[in-house]
Short mmCIF file of C-alpha atoms and ligand atoms in Angstrom, two decimals:
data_model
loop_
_atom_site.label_atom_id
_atom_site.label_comp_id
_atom_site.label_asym_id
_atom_site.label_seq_id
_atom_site.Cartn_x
_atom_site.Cartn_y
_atom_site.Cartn_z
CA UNK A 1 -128.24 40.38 42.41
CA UNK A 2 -129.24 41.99 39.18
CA UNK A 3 -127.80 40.50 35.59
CA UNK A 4 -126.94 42.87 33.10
CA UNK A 5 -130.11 42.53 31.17
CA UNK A 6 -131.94 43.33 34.31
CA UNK A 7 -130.30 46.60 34.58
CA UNK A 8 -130.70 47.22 30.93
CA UNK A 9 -134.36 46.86 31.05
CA UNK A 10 -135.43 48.77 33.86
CA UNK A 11 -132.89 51.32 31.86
CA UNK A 12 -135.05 50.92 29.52
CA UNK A 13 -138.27 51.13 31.39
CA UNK A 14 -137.15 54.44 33.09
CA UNK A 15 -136.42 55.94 29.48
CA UNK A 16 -139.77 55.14 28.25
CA UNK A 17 -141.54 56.78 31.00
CA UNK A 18 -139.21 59.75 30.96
CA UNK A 19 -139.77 60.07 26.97
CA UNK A 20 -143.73 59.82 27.20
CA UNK A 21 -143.68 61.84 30.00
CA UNK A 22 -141.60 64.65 28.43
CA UNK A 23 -139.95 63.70 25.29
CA UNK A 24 -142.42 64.68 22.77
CA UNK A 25 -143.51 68.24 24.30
CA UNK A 26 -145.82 66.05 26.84
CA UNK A 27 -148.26 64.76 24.11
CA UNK A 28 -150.48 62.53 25.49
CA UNK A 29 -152.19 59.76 22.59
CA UNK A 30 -153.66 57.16 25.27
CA UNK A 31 -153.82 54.10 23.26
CA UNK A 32 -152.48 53.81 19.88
CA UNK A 33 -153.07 51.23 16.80
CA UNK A 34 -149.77 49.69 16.18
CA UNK A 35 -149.17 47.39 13.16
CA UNK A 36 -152.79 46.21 14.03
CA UNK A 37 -153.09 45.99 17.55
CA UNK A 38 -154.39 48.72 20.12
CA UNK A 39 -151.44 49.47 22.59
CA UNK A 40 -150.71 51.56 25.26
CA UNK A 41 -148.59 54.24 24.45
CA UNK A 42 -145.61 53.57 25.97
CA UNK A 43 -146.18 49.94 24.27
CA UNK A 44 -145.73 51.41 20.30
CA UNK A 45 -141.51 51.21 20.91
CA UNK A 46 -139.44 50.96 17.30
CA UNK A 47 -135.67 50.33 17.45
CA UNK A 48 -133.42 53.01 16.71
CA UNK A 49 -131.97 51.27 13.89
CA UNK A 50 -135.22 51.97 12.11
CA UNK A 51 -134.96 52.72 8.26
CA UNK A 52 -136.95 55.77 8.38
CA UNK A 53 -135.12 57.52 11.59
CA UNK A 54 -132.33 57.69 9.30
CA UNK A 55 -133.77 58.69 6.03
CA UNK A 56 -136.85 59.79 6.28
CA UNK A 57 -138.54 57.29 4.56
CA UNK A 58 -141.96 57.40 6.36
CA UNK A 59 -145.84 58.95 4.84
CA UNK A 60 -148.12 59.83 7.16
CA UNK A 61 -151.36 61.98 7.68
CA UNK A 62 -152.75 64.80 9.58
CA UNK A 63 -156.40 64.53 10.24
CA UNK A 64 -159.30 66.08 12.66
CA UNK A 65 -161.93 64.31 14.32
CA UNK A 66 -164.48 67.45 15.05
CA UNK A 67 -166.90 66.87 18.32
CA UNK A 68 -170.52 66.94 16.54
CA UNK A 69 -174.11 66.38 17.91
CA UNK A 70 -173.82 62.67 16.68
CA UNK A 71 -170.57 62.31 19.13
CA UNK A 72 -167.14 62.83 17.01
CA UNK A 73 -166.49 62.62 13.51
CA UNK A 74 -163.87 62.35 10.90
CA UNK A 75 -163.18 64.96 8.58
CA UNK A 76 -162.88 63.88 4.86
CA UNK A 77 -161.71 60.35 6.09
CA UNK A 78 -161.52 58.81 2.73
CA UNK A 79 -159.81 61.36 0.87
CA UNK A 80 -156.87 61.48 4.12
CA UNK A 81 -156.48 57.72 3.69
CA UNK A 82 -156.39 58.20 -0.25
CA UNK A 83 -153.58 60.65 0.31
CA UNK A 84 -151.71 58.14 2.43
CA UNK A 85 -151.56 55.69 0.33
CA UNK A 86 -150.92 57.70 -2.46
CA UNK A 87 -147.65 58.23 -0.49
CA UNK A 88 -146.77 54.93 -0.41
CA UNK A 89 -147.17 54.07 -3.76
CA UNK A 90 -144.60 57.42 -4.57
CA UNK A 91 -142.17 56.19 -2.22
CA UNK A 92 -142.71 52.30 -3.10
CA UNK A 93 -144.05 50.78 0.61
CA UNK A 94 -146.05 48.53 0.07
CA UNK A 95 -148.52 48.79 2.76
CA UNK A 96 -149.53 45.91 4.80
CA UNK A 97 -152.90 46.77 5.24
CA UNK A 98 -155.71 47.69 3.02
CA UNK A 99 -157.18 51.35 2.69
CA UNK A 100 -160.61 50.02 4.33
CA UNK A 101 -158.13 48.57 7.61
CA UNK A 102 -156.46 51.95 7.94
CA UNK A 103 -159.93 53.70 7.96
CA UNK A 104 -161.26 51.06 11.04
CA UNK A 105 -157.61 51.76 12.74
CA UNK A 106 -158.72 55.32 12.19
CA UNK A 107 -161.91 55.51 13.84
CA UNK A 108 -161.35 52.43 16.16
CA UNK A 109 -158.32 54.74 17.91
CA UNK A 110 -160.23 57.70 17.96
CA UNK A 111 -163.50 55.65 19.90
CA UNK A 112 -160.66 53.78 22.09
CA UNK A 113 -159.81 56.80 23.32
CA UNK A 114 -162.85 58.59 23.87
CA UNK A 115 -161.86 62.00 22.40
CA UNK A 116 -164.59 64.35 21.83
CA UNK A 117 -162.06 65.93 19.03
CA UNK A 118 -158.62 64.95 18.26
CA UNK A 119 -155.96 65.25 15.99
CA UNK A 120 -155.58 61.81 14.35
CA UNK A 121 -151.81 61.05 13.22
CA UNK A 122 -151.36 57.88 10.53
CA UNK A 123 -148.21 56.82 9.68
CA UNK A 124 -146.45 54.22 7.45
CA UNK A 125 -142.66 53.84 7.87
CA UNK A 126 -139.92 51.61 6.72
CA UNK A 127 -138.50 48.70 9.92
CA UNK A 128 -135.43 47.97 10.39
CA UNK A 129 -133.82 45.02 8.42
CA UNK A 130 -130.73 46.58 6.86
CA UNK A 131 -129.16 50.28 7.21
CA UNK A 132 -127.99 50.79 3.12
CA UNK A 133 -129.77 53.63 1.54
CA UNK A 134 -132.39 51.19 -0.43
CA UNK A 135 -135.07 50.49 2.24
CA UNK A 136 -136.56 47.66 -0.40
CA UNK A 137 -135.41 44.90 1.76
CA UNK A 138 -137.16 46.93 4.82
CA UNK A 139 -140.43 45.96 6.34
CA UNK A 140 -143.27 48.33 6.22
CA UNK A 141 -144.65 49.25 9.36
CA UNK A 142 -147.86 51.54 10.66
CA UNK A 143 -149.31 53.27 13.34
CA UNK A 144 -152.38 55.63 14.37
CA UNK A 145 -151.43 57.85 17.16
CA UNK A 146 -154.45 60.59 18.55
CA UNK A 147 -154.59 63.29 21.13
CA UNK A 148 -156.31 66.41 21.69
CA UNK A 149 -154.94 69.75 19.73
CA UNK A 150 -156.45 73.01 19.55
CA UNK A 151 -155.31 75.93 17.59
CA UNK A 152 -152.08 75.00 15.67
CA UNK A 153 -150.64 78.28 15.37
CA UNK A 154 -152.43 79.94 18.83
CA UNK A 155 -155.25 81.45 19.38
CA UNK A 156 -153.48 84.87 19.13
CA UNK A 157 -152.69 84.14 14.66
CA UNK A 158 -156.78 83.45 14.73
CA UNK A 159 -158.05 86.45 16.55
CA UNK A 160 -155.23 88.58 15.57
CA UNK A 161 -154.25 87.24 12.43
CA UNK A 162 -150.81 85.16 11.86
CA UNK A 163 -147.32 87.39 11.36
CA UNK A 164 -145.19 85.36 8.15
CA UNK A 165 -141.95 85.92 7.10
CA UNK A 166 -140.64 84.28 3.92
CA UNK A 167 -137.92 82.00 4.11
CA UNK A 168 -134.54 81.98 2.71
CA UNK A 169 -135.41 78.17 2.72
CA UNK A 170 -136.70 77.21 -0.72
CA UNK A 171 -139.52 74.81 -1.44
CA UNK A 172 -137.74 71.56 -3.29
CA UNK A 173 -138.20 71.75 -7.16
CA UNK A 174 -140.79 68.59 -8.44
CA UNK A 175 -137.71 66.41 -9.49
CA UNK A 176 -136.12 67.00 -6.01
CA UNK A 177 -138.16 65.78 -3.85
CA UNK A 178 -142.03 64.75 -4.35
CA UNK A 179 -144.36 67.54 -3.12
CA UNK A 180 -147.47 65.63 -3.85
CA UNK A 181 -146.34 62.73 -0.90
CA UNK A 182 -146.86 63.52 2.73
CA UNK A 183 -142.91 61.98 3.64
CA UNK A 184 -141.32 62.24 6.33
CA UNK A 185 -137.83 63.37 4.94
CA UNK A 186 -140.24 66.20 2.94
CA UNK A 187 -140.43 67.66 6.29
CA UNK A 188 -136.70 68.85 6.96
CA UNK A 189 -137.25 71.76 4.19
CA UNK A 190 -140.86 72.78 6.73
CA UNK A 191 -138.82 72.34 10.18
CA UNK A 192 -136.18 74.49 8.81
CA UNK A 193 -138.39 77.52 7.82
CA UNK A 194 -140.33 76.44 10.83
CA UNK A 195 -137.36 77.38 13.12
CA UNK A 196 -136.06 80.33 11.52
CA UNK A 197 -139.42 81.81 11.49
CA UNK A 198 -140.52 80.79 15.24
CA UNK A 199 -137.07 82.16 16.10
CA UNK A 200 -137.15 85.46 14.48
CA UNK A 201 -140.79 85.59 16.94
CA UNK A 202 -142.86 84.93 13.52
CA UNK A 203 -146.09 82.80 13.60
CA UNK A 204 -145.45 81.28 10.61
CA UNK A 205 -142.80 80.85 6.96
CA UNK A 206 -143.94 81.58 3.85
CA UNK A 207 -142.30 79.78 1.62
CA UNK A 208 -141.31 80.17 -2.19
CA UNK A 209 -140.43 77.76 -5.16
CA UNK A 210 -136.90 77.90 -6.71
CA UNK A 211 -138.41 80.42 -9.46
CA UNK A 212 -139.45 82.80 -6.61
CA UNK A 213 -143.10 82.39 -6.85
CA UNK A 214 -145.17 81.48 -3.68
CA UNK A 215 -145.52 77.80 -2.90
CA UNK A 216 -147.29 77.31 0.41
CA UNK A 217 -146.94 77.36 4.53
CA UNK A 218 -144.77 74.80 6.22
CA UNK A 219 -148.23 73.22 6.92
CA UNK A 220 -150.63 75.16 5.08
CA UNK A 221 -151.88 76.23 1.37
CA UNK A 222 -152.19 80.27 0.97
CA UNK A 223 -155.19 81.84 0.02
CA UNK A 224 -155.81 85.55 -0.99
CA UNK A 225 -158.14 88.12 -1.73
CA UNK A 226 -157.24 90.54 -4.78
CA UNK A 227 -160.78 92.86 -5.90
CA UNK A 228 -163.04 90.56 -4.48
CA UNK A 229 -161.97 87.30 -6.41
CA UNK A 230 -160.23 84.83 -3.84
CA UNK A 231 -157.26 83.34 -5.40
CA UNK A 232 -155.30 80.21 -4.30
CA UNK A 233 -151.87 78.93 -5.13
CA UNK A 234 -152.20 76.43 -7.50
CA UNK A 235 -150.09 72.85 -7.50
CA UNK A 236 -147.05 72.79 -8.37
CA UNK A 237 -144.52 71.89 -5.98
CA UNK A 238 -147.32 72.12 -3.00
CA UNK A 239 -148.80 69.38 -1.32
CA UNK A 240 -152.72 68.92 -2.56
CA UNK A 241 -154.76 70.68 0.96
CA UNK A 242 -157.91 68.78 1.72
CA UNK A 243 -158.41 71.74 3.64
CA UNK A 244 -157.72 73.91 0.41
CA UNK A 245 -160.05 72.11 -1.53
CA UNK A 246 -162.95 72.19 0.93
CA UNK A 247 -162.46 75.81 1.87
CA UNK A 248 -162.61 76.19 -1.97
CA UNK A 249 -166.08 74.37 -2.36
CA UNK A 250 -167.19 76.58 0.48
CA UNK A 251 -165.80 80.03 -1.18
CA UNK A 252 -167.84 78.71 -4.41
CA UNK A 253 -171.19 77.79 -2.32
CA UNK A 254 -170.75 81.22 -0.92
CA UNK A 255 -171.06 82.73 -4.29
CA UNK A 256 -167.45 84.19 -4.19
CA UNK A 257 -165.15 83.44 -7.56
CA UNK A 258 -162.40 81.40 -7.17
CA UNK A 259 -159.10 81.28 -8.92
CA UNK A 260 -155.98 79.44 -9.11
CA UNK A 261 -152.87 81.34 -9.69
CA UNK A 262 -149.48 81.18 -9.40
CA UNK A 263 -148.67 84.71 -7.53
CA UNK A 264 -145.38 86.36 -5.85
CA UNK A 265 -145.00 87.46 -3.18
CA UNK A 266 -145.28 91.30 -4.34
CA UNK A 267 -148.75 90.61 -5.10
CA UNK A 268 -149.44 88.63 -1.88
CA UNK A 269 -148.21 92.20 -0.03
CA UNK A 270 -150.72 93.91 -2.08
CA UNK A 271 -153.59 91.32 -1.20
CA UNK A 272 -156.86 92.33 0.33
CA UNK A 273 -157.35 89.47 2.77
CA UNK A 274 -154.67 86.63 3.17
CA UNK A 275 -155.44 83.51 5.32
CA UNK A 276 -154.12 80.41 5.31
CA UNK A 277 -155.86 76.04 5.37
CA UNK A 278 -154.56 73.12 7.02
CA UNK A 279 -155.55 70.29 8.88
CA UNK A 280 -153.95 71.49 12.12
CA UNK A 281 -154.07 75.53 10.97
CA UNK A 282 -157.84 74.84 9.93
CA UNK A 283 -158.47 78.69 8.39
CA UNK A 284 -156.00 80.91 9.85
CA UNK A 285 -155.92 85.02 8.83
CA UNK A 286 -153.16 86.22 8.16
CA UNK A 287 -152.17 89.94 9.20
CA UNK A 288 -148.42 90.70 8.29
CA UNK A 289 -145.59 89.44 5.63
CA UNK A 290 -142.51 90.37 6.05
CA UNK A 291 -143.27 93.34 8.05
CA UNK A 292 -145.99 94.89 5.68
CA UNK A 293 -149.68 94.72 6.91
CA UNK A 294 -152.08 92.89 4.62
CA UNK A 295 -154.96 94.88 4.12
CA UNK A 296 -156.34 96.60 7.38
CA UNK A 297 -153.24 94.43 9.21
CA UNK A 298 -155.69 92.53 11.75
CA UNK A 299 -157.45 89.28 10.41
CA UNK A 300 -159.87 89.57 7.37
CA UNK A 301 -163.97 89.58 7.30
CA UNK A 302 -164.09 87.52 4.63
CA UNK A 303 -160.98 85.27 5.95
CA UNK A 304 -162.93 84.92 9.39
CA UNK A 305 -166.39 84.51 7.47
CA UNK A 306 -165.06 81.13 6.26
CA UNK A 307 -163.10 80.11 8.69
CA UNK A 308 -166.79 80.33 10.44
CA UNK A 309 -168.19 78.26 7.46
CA UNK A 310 -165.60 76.04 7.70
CA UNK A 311 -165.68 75.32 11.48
CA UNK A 312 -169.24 74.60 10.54
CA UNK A 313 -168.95 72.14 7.98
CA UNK A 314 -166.46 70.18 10.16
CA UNK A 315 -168.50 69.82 12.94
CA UNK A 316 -171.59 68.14 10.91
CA UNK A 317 -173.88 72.29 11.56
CA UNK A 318 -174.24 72.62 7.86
CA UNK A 319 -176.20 69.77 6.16
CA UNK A 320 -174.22 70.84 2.53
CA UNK A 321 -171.44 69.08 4.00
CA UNK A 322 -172.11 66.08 6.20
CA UNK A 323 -170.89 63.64 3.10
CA UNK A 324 -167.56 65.05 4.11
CA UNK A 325 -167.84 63.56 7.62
CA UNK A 326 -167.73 59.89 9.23
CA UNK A 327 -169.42 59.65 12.44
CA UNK A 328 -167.06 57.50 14.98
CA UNK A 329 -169.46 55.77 16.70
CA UNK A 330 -172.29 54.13 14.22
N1 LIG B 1 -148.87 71.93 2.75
C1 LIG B 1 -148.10 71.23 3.59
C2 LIG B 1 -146.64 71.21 3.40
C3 LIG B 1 -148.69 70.52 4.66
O1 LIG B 1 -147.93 69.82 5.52
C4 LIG B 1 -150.09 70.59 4.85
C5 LIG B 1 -150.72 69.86 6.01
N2 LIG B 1 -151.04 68.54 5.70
C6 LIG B 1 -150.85 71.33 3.94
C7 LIG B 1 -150.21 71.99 2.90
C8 LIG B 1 -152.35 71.40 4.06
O2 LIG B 1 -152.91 70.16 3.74
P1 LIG B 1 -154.29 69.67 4.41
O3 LIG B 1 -155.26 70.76 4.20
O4 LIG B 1 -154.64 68.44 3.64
O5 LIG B 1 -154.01 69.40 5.84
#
């Protein structure tokens, strides 16, 4: 004879395996840290009357552990964690753990798991305690999820170069929403270009500020070339690229000039080169917005030169930049 809770558990149990199995595109993160212990990941449940599945009040982080001689390592650890907690303090979470704990979850999750590279996933959301709009009387929860993830936007937008189209979805205005915090409810305005571009069989959106000038990627910062000088989107309503500013020290060690600008996207059609940084996009070229070619319409030299700089420096091959990685097993 089974009781009802019986039946509601195995339920349960059977929805769990068919969610991790399937549910979330198949992604497989092996163990993950959550709220300070190493689970399994069909272990790292929340309930659905979670605070931040309604609102989107979550901050999390996308970083890359690179496979190096010296056996994996973080890229630009401190400055992800920084960002994170950054986050918090914009959307007022007080985090229950201290930057130097989320950098051990980091790396602890990443050896756990034995991944020669991974994609490394923090995030810091608001519990369920109460469903009213203010999640202040919400506890403040975290996780650190990993798994393996290669070339964000295909290998085809590397080798080819990635096909944009700009979105009739705007980039929020400073006082809308806060571009400088990774947040979870920041993402609707991405998913929605994301769609509409994936859709219309684009790689990626390009997306503009409410004044019509060029704001950033759902994912990534823009770069471009104009007479030799490469020029990057500066902050405004974007969210600050550790990517951007590394491939920006690079540029500069490379002897190129580098500019900030605020640009339209007339002038990005005229652009020599285009590519785009990320954490998951990395350097990607970009060939094609809205159906003009960008230069020679196949993926930059000088865009693919530092993407092979960069893909360097992450993977601890140039000595200029090992201060930007922590090795996972010391
Ligand atoms: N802009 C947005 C909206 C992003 O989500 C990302 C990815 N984190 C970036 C830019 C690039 O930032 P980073 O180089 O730090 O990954």
């Amino acid at each position: 004879m089974t009781t009802a809770a019986e039946a509601v558990a195995a339920s349960n149990a059977k929805a769990v395996v068919k969610a991790s199995a399937g549910g979330d595109q198949g992604i497989d993160a092996g163990l993950i840290w959550f709220n300070g212990k190493i689970v399994p990941q069909e272990e790292a449940q929340v309930s659905v009357l979670t605070h931040a599945l309604h609102y989107g009040t979550s901050v999390f982080e996308g970083i890359r552990a690179y496979s190096t001689s010296r056996g994996p390592a973080i890229f630009r650890l401190h400055e992800h964690t920084q960002r994170l907690f950054d986050s918090a303090l914009i959307l007022r979470m007080p985090v229950p753990f201290s930057q130097d704990e989320v950098n051990r979850a980091i790396l602890d999750t990443v050896r756990v798991n034995n991944w020669p590279a991974c994609y490394v996933r923090p995030l810091i959301w608001r519990g369920g305690q109460t469903l009213g709009v203010n999640p202040l009387p919400c506890p403040v929860q975290a996780m650190v999820a990993t798994w393996e993830w290669g070339a964000y936007l295909g290998d085809d937008a590397i080798n080819k170069g990635a096909r944009l189209i700009t979105s009739a979805w705007v980039r929020l205005p400073a006082n809308a929403m806060p571009g400088k915090a990774k947040a979870g409810g920041n993402y609707v305005n991405s998913v929605l270009a994301r769609m509409d571009a994936v859709s219309a069989g684009f790689d990626e959106a390009l997306l503009l500020d409410q004044s019509g000038f060029v704001a950033e990627g759902t994912g990534e910062n823009i770069f471009f070339l104009k007479k030799g000088v490469l020029h990057v989107i500066s902050h405004s309503v974007n969210l600050e690229g550790i990517t951007r500013a590394s491939v920006m020290q690079i540029a500069r060690d490379m002897g190129l000039e580098v500019q900030e600008v605020m640009a339209t996207r007339d002038q990005l059609y005229a652009a020599e080169e285009i590519f785009m940084t990320g954490t998951a996009a990395e350097v990607t070229p970009v060939s094609e917005i809205d159906y003009r070619p960008i230069g020679s319409g196949k993926a930059g030299p000088i865009s693919l030169d530092l993407r092979q700089r960069y893909l360097k420096a992450v993977t601890g091959q140039d000595t200029r930049y090992e201060h930007w990685l922590t090795y996972v097993n010391v």
